[in-house]
mmCIF file of C-alpha atoms in Angstrom:
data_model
loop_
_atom_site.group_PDB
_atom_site.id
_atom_site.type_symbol
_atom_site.label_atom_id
_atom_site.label_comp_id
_atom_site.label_asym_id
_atom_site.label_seq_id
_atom_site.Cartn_x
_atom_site.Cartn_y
_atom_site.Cartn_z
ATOM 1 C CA UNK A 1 37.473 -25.864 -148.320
ATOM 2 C CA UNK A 2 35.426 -23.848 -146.128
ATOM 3 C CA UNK A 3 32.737 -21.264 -147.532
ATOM 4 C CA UNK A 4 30.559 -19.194 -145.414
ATOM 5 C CA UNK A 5 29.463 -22.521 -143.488
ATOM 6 C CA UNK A 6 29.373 -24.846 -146.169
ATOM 7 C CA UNK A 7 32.499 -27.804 -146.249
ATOM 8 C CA UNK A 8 33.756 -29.950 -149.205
ATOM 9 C CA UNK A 9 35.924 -32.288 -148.603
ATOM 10 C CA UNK A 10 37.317 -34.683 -151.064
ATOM 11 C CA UNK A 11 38.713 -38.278 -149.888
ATOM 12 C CA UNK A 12 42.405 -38.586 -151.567
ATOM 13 C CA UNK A 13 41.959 -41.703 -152.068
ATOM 14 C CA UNK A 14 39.542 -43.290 -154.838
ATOM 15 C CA UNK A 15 37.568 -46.705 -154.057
ATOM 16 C CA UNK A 16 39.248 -49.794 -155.516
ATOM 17 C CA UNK A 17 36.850 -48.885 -158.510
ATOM 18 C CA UNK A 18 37.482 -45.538 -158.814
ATOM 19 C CA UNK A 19 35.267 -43.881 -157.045
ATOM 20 C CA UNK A 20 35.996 -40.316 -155.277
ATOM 21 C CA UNK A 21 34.015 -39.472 -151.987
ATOM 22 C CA UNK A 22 33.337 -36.451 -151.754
ATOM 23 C CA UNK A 23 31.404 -35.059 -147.876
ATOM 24 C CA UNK A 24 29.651 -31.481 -148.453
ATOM 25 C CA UNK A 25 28.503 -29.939 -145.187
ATOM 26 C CA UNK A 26 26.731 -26.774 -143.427
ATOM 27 C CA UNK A 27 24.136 -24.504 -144.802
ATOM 28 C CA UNK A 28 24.356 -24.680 -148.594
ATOM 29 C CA UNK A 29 22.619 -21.873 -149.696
ATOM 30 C CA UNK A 30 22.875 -18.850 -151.859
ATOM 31 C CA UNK A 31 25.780 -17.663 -150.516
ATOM 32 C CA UNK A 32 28.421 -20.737 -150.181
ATOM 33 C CA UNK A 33 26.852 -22.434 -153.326
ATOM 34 C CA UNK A 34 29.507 -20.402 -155.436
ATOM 35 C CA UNK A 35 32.473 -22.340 -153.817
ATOM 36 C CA UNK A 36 30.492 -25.483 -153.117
ATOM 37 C CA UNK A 37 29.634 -25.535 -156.822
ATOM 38 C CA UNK A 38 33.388 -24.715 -158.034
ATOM 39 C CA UNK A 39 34.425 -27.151 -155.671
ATOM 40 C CA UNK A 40 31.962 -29.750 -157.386
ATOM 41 C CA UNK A 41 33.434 -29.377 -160.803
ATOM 42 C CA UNK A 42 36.915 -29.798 -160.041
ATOM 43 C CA UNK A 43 35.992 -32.907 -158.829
ATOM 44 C CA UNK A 44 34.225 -33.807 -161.626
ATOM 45 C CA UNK A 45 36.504 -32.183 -163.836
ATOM 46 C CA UNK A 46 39.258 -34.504 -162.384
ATOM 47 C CA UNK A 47 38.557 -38.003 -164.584
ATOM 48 C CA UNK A 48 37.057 -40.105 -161.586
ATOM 49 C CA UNK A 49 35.266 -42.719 -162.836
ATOM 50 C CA UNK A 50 32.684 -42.526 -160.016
ATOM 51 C CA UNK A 51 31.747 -39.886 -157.447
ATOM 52 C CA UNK A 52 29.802 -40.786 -154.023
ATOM 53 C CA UNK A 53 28.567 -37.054 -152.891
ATOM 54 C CA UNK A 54 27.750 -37.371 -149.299
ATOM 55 C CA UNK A 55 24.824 -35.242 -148.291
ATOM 56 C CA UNK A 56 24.793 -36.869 -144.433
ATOM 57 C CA UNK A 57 26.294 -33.692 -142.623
ATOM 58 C CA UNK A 58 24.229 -30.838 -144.494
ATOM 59 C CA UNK A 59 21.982 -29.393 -142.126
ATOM 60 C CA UNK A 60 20.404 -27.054 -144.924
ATOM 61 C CA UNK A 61 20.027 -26.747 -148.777
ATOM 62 C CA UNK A 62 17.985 -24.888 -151.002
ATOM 63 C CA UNK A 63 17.438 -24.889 -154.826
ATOM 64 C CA UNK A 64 21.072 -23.168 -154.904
ATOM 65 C CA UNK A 65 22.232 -26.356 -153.357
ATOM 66 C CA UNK A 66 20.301 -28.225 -156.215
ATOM 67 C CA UNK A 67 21.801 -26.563 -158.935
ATOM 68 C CA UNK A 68 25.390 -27.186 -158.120
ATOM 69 C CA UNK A 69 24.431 -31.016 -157.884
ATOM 70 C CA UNK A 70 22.840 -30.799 -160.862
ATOM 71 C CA UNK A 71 25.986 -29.212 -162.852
ATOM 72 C CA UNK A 72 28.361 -31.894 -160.885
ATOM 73 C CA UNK A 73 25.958 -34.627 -162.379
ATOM 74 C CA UNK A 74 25.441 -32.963 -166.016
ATOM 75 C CA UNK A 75 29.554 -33.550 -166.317
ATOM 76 C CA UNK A 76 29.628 -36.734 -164.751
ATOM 77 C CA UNK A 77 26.511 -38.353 -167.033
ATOM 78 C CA UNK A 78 28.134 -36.309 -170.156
ATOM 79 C CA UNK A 79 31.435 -38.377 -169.650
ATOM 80 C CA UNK A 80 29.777 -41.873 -169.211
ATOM 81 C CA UNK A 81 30.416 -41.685 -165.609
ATOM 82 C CA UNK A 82 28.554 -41.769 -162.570
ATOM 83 C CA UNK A 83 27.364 -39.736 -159.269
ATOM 84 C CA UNK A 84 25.670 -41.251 -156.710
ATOM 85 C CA UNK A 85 23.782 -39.113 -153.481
ATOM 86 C CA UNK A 86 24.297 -40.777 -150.547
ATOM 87 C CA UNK A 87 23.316 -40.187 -146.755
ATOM 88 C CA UNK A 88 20.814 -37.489 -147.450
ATOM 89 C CA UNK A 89 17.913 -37.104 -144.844
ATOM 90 C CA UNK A 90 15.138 -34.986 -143.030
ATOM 91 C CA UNK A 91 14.980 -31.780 -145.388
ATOM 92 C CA UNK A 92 17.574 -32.767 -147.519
ATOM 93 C CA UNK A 93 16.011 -35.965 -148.826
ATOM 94 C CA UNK A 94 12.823 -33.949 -149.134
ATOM 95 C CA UNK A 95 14.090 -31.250 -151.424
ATOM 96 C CA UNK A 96 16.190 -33.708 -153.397
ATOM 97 C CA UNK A 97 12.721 -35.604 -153.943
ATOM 98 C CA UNK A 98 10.490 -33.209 -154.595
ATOM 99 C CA UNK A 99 12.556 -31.726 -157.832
ATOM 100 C CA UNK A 100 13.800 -35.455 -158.752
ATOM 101 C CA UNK A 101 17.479 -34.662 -158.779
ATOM 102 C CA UNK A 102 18.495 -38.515 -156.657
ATOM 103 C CA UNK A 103 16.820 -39.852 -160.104
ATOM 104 C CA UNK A 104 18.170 -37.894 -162.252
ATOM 105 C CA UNK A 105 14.401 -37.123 -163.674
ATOM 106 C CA UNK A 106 11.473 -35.061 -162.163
ATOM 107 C CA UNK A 107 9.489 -37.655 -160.046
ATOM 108 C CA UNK A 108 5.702 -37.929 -161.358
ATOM 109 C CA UNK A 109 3.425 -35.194 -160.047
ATOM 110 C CA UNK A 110 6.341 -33.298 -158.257
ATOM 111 C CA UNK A 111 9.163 -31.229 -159.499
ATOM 112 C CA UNK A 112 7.452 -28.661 -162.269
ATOM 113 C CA UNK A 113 4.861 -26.230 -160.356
ATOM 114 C CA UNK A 114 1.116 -27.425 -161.273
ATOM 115 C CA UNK A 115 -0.621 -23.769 -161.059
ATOM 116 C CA UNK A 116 -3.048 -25.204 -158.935
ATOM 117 C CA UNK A 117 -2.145 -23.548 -156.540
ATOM 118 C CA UNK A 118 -1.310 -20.022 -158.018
ATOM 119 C CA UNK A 119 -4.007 -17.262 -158.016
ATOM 120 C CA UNK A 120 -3.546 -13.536 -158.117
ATOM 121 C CA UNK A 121 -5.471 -12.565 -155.167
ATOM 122 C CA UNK A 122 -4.127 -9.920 -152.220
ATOM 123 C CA UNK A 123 -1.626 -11.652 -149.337
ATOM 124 C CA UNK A 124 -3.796 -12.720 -146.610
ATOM 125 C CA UNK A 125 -1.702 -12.309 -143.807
ATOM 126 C CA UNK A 126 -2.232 -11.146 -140.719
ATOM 127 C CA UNK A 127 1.179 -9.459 -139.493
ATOM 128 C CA UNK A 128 2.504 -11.685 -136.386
ATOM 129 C CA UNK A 129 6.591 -10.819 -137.367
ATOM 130 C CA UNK A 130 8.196 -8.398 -139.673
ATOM 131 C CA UNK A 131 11.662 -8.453 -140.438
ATOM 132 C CA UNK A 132 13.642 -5.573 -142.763
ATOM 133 C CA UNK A 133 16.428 -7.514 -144.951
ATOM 134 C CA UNK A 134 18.951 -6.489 -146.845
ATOM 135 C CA UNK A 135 20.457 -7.104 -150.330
ATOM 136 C CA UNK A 136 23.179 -8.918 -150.306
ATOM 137 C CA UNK A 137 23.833 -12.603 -150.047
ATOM 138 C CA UNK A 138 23.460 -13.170 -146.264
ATOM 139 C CA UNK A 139 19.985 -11.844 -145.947
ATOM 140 C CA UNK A 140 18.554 -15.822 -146.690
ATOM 141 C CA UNK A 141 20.628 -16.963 -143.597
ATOM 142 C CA UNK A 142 19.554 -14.093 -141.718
ATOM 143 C CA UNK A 143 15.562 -14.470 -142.802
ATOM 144 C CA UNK A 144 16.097 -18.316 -141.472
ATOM 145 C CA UNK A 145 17.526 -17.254 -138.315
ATOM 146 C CA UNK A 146 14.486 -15.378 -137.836
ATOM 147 C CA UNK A 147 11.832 -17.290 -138.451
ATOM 148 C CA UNK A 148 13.221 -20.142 -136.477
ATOM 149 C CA UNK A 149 12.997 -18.019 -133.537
ATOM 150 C CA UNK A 150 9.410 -16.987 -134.776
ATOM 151 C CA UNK A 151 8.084 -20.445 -135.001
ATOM 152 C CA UNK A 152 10.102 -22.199 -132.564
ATOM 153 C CA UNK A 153 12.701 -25.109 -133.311
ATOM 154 C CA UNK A 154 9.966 -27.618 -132.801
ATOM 155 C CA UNK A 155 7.542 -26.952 -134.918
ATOM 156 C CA UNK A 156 6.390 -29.300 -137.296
ATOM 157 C CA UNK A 157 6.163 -27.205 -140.378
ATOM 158 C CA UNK A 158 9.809 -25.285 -139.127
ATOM 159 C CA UNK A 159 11.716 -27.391 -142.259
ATOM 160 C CA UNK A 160 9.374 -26.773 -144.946
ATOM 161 C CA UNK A 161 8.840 -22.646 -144.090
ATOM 162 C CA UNK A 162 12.723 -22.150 -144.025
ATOM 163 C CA UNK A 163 12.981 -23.599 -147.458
ATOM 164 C CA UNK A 164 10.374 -21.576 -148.641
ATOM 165 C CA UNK A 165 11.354 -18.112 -147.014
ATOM 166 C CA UNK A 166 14.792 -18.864 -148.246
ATOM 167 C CA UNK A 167 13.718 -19.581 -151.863
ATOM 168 C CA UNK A 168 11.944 -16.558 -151.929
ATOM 169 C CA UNK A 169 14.384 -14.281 -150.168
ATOM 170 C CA UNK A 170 16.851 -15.571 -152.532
ATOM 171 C CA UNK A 171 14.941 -14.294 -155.878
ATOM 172 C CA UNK A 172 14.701 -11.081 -154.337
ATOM 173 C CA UNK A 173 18.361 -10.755 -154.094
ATOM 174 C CA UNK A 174 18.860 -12.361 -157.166
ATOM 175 C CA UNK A 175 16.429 -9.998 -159.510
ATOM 176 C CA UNK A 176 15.503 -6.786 -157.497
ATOM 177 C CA UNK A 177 18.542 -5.506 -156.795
ATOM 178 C CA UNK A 178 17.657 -4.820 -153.181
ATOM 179 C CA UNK A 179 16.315 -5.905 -149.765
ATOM 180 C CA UNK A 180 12.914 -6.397 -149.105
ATOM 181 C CA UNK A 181 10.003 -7.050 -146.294
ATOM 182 C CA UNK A 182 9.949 -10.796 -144.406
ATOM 183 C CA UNK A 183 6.335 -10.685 -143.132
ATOM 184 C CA UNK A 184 5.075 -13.894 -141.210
ATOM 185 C CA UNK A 185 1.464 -14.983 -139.795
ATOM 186 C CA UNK A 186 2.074 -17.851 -137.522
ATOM 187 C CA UNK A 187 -1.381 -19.118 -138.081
ATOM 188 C CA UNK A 188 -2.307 -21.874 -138.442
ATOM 189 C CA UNK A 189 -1.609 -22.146 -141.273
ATOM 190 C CA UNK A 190 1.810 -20.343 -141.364
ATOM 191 C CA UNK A 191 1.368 -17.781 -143.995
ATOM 192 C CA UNK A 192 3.835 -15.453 -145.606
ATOM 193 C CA UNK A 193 4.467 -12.632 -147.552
ATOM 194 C CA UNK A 194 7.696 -11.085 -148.919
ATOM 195 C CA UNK A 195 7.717 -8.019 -150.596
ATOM 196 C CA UNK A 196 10.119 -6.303 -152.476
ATOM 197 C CA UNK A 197 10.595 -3.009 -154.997
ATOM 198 C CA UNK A 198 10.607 -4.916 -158.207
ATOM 199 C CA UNK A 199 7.317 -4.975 -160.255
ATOM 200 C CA UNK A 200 8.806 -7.961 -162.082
ATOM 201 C CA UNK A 201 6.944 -11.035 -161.251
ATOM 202 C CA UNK A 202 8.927 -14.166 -160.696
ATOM 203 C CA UNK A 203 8.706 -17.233 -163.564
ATOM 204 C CA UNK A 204 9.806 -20.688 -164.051
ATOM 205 C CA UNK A 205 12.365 -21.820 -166.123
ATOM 206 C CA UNK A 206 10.797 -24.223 -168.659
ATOM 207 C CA UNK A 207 13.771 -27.001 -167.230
ATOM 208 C CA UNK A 208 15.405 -27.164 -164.188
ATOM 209 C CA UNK A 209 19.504 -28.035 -164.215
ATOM 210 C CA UNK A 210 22.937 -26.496 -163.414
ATOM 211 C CA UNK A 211 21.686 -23.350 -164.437
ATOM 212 C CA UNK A 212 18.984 -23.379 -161.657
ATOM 213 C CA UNK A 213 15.184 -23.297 -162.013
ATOM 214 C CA UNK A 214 14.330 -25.555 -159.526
ATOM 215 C CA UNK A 215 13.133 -22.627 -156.647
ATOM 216 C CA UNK A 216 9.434 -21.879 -157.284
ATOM 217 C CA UNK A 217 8.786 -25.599 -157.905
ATOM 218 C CA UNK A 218 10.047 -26.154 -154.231
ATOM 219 C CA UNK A 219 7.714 -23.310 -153.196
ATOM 220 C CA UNK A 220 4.901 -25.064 -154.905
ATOM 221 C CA UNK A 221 4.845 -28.094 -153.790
ATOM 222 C CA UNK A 222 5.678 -27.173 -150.144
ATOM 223 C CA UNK A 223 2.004 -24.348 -150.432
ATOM 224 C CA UNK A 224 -1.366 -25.189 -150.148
ATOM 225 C CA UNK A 225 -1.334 -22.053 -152.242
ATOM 226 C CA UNK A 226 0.995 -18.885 -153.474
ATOM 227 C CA UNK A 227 0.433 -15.824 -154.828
ATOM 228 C CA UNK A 228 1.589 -12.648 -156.184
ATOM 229 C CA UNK A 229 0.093 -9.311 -156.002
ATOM 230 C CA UNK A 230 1.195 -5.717 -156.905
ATOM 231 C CA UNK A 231 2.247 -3.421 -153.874
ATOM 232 C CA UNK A 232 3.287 -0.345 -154.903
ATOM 233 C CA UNK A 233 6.404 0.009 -157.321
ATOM 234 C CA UNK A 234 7.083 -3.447 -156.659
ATOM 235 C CA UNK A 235 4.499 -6.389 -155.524
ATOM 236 C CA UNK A 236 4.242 -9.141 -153.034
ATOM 237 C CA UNK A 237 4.912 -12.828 -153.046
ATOM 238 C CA UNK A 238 2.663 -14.636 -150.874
ATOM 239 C CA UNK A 239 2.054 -18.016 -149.605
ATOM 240 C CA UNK A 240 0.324 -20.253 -147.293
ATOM 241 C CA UNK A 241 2.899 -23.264 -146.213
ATOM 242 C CA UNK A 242 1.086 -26.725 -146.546
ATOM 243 C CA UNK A 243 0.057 -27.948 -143.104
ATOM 244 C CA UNK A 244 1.188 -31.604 -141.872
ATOM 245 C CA UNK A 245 -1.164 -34.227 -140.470
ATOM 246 C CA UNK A 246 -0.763 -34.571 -136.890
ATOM 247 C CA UNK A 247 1.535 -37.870 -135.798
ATOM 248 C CA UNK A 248 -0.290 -40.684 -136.383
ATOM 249 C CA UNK A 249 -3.338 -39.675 -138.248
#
């Protein structure tokens, strides 16, 4: 089942203990998460006793990725049975550790946003790329495609600012309604600002599940610090992406 370049694909035939394999692939993001979730739950909804959910051939997921795990594993855990993550990597491992979801728990220290690193101040960032996006459920895929160009394919903080601009491109399609601004200061350190018409400031759900939740605790723990600031009739999300230490330091 194919889904604006996301794949499920189900093994027909269970393990000798009953296990299902189940292979998602492609860009799992806000808009093939639908069908990869549905997908998910029929699975789940099918009376495996086991599910091994192969993350080895997705190339990108964000927290909408994470919350169609989560619902998959919610079903399997309320029946007594059990889903195991396999062959996640790179990015994928990363987001799947930071929010705690290959546990089943949020890890120590990571997966609920600390405020630390929250304060109210104006976006500092100095203008370097602008892009105009729309509203609809594309415009996450399209902000990627453009700051990958931006930054270059190479750079070393290239995984951790597309999960970021896609988190926050994907609340502003979510809860404004519309499109929005895409600035980005290459820096270092790469700094960002979206801004939208919405006055409405963005929150965090107390828990993170199958009902989502997990997005701005991705975006803080992937800043060195985050803000929001009004901007008109609507206001400004801002962050600064945490820098990495050079290779072997």
């Amino acid at each position: 089942m194919t889904s604006a370049k996301a794949t499920v694909e189900v093994e027909p035939t269970p393990s000798a203990d009953g296990t299902v394999r189940v292979l998602v692939s492609g860009e799992v993001d806000i808009q093939s998460a639908p069908t990869v979730r549905q997908r998910l739950l029929e699975v789940a909804n099918t009376g495996a006793s086991g599910v091994s959910l192969d993350l080895s051939s997705v190339v990108f997921a964000d927290s909408s990725a994470l919350a169609a795990f989560a619902a998959m594993q919610r079903i399997m855990n309320d029946r007594g049975h059990t889903l195991t993550i396999i062959g996640a990597t790179g990015p994928m491992l990363t987001v799947l550790e930071l929010t705690g979801i290959v546990h089943g728990s949020t890890t120590p220290g990571k997966g609920a946003p600390s405020g630390a690193h929250q304060r109210s101040g104006p976006p500092e960032v100095v203008i370097g790329h602008e892009l105009v996006f729309e509203g609809d459920r594309s415009a996450p895929r399209v902000a990627r495609s453009a700051v990958t160009r931006w930054l270059g394919a190479d750079h070393p903080c290239l995984d951790d600012t597309l999960l970021v601009v896609s988190e926050l491109v994907t609340n502003v399609v979510l809860h404004s309604g519309a499109g929005g601004e895409l600035r980005l200061d290459p820096g270092p350190p790469i700094r960002l600002a979206i801004h939208d018409r919405s006055p409405v400031q963005p929150s965090t759900l107390p828990t993170a599940g199958g009902h989502g939740g997990f997005g701005l605790r991705l975006v803080d723990q992937l800043s060195s610090e985050w803000g929001v600031a009004p901007d008109g009739s609507g206001k400004v999300v801002w962050v600064s992406v945490r820098e990495h230490a050079p290779a072997g330091a």
